[in-house]
Coordinates of C-alpha atoms in Angstrom, one line a residue:
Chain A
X1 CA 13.3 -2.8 -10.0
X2 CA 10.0 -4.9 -9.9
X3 CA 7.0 -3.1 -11.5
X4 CA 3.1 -3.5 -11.4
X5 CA 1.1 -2.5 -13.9
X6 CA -2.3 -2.5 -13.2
X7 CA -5.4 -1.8 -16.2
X8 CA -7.3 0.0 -16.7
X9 CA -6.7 3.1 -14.5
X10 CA -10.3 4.0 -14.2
X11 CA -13.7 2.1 -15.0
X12 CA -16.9 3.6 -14.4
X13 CA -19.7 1.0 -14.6
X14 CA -23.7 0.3 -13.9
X15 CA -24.8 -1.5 -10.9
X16 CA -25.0 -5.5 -11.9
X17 CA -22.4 -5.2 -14.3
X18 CA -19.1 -7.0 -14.2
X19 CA -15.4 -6.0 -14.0
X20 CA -12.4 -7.1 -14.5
X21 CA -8.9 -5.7 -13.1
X22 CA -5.4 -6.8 -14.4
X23 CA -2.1 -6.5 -12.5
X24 CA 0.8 -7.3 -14.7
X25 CA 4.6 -7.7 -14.7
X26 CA 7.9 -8.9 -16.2
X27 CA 9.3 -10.1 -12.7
X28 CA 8.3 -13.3 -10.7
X29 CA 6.6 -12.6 -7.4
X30 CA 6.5 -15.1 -4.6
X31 CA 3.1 -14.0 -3.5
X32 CA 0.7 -11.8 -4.7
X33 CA -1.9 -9.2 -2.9
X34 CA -4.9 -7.5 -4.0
X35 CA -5.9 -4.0 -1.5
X36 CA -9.0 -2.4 -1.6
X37 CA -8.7 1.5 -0.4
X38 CA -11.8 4.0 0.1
X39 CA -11.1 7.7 0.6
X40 CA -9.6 8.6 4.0
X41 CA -8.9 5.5 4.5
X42 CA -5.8 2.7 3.9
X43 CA -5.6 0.1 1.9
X44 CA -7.3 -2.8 3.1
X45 CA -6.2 -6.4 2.6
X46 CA -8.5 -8.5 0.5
X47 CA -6.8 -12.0 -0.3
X48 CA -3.0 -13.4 -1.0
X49 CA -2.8 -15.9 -4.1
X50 CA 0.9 -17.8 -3.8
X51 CA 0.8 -20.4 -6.2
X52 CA 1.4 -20.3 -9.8
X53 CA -2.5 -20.6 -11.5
X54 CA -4.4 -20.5 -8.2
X55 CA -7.6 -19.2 -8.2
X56 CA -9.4 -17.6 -4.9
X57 CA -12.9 -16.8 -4.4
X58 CA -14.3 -14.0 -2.0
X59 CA -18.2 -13.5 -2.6
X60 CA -18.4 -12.0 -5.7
X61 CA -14.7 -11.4 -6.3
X62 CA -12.4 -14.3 -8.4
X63 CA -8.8 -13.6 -7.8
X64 CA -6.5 -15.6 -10.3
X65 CA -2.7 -16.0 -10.3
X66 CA -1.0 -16.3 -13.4
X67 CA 0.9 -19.8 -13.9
X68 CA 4.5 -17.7 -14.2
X69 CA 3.1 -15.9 -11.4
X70 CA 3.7 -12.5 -13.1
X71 CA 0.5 -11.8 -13.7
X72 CA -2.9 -11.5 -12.0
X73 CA -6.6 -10.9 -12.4
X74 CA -9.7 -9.8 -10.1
X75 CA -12.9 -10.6 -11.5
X76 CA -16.5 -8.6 -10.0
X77 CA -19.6 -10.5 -10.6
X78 CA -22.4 -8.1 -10.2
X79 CA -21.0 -5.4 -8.9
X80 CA -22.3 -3.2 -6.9
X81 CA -22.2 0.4 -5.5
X82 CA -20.3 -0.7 -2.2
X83 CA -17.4 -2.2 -4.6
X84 CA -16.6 1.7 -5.6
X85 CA -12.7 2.0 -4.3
X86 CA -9.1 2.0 -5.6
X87 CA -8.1 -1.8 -6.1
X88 CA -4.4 -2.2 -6.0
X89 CA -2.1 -5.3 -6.2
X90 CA 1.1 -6.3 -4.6
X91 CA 4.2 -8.5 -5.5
X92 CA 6.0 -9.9 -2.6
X93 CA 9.5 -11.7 -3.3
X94 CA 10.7 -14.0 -1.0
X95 CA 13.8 -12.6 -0.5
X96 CA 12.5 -10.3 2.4
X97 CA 9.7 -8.6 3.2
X98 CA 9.1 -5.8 0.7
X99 CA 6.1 -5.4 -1.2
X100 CA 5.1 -3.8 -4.7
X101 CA 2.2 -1.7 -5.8
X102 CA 0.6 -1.1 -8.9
X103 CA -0.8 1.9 -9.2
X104 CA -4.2 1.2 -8.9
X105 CA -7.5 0.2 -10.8
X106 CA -10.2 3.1 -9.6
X107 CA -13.6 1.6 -9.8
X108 CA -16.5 3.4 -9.9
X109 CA -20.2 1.2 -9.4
X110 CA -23.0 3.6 -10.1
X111 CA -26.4 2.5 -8.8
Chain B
X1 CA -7.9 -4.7 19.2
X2 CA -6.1 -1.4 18.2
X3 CA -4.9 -1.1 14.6
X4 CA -1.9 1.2 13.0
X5 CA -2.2 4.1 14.8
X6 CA -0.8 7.7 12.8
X7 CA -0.2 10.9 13.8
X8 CA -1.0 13.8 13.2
X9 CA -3.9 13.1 10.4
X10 CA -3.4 16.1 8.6
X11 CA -0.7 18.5 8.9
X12 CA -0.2 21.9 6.7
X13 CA 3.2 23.7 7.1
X14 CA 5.1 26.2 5.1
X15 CA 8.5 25.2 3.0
X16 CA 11.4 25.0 5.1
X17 CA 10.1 23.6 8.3
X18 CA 10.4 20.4 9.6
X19 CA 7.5 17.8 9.5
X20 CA 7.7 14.7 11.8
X21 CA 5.2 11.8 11.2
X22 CA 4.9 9.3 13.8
X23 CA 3.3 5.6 13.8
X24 CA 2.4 2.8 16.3
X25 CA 2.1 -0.1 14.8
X26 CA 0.5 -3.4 15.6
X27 CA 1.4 -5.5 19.0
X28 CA 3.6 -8.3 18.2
X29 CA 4.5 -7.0 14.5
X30 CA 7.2 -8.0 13.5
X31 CA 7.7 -5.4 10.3
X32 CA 7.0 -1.9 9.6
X33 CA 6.9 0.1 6.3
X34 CA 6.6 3.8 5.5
X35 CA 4.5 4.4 2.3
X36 CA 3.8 8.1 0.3
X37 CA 0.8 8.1 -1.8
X38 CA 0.3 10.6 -4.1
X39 CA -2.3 10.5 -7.6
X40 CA 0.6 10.9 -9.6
X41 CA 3.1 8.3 -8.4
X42 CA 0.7 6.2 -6.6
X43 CA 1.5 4.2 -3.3
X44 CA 5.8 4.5 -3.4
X45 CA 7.5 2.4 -0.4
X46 CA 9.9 4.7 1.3
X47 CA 11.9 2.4 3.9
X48 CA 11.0 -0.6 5.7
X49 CA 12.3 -1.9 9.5
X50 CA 12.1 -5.7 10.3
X51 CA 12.6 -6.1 14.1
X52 CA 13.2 -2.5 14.6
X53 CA 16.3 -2.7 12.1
X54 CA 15.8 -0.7 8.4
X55 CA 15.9 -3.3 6.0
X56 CA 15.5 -1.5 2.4
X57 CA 15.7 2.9 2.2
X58 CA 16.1 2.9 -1.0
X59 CA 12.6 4.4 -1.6
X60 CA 13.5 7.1 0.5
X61 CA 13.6 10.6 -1.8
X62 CA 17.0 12.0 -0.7
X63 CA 18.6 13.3 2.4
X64 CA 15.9 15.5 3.6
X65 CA 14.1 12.7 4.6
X66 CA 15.1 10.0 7.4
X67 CA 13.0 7.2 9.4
X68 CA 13.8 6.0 13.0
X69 CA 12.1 2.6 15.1
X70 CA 13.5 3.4 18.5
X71 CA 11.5 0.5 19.9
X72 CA 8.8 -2.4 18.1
X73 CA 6.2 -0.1 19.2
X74 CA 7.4 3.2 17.5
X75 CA 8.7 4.7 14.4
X76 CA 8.9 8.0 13.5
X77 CA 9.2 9.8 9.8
X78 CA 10.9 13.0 9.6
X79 CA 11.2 15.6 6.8
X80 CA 13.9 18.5 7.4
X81 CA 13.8 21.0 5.6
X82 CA 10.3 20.3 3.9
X83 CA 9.1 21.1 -0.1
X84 CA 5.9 22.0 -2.1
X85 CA 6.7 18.8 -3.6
X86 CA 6.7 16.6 -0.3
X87 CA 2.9 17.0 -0.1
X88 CA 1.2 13.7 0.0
X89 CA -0.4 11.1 2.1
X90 CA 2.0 9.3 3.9
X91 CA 1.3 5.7 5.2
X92 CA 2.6 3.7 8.0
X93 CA 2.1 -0.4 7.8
X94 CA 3.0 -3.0 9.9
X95 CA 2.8 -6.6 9.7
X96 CA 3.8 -10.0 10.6
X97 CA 5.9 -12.0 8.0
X98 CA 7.6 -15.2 9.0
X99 CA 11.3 -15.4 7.8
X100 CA 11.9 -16.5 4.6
X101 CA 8.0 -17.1 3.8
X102 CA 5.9 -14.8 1.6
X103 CA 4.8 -11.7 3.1
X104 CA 2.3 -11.3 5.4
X105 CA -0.8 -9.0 5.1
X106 CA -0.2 -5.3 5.6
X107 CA -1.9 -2.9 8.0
X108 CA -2.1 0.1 6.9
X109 CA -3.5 3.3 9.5
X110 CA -5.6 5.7 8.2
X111 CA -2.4 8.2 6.9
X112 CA -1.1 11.4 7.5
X113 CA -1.5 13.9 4.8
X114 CA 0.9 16.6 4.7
X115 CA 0.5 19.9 2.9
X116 CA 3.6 21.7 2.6
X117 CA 3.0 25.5 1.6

């Protein structure tokens, strides 16, 4: 069985302050997701990383991918009270189609 | 364009009935997966279909519980006969994943959380 796991579990921050989230794992993954999911709602996509130390930017989010491609990192420059929500990652293997969570980074930006 | 589509969005019944979740995904999908997420276990995959065919159940809790695709426009989730500990929010995602290439984003629907008395 592949596992995520994802640290911390909770972080509670000021407005302008950066963040970092950490998804970690002994297996490979073929691709990796990060999810963003606000109450009510589902998880929402937010970028796929695929090769082995690529790095994706979104805005004020840095997405890294580990070079064994176990691991990975979201960075939050300035963060902000609309980046409150549950960030989870996702391995994907590329022997089919199933996908991994972690069980999630809650992030809470107070203004 | 519509997105997953669940229903019902909240259902409350007492132990020993059957619960029956049902999910439309995504026009031209070519996967679907059924997802419980609770605060304790966090978001567990319970079965996936790829072209209407269940690919991997082995998420799936035990006997009580058994997931059907009729068609590439409908799957259905069914608990018989429900527990306390069956309470969660279950979600239905579809996507699009070329064979033998990484997999594609999910699209989740907005959940069904089930409250089982």
């Amino acid at each position: 069985t592949q596992l995520l796991e994802q640290s911390p579990q909770f972080l509670s921050i000021q407005e302008g302050e950066n963040l970092t989230v950490y998804c970690n794992s002994s297996s490979v993954f073929s691709s990796l997701q990060w999810y963003r999911q606000e109450p009510g709602e589902g998880p929402v996509l937010l970028v796929t990383v695929v090769t082995g130390g690529e790095v994706k930017k979104l805005k004020r989010l840095t997405f890294q991918f580990g070079d064994a491609r176990k691991d990975s990192s979201l960075h939050i420059t300035a963060a902000q009270p609309g980046d409150t929500g549950l960030y989870l990652c996702a391995g994907g293997t590329a022997a089919g189609n199933k996908l991994t969570f972690g069980g999630g980074t809650r992030v809470l930006v107070k203004p | 364009d519509a997105g997953v589509i669940q229903s019902p969005r909240h259902e409350v019944t007492e132990m020993g009935q059957e619960v029956t979740l049902r999910c439309k995904p995504i026009s031209g999908h070519n996967s679907l997966f059924w997802y419980r997420q609770t605060m304790m276990r966090g978001l567990e995959l319970l079965i996936y279909f790829n072209n209407n065919v269940p690919i991997d159940d082995s998420g799936m809790p035990e006997d009580r519980f058994s997931a059907k695709m009729p068609n590439a426009s409908f799957s259905t989730l069914k608990i018989q006969p429900s527990e306390p500990r069956d309470s969660a929010v279950y979600f239905c995602a579809s996507s699009w994943s070329p064979p033998g290439q990484y997999t594609g984003e999910l699209f989740f629907g907005e959940g069904s959380r089930l409250t089982v008395l």
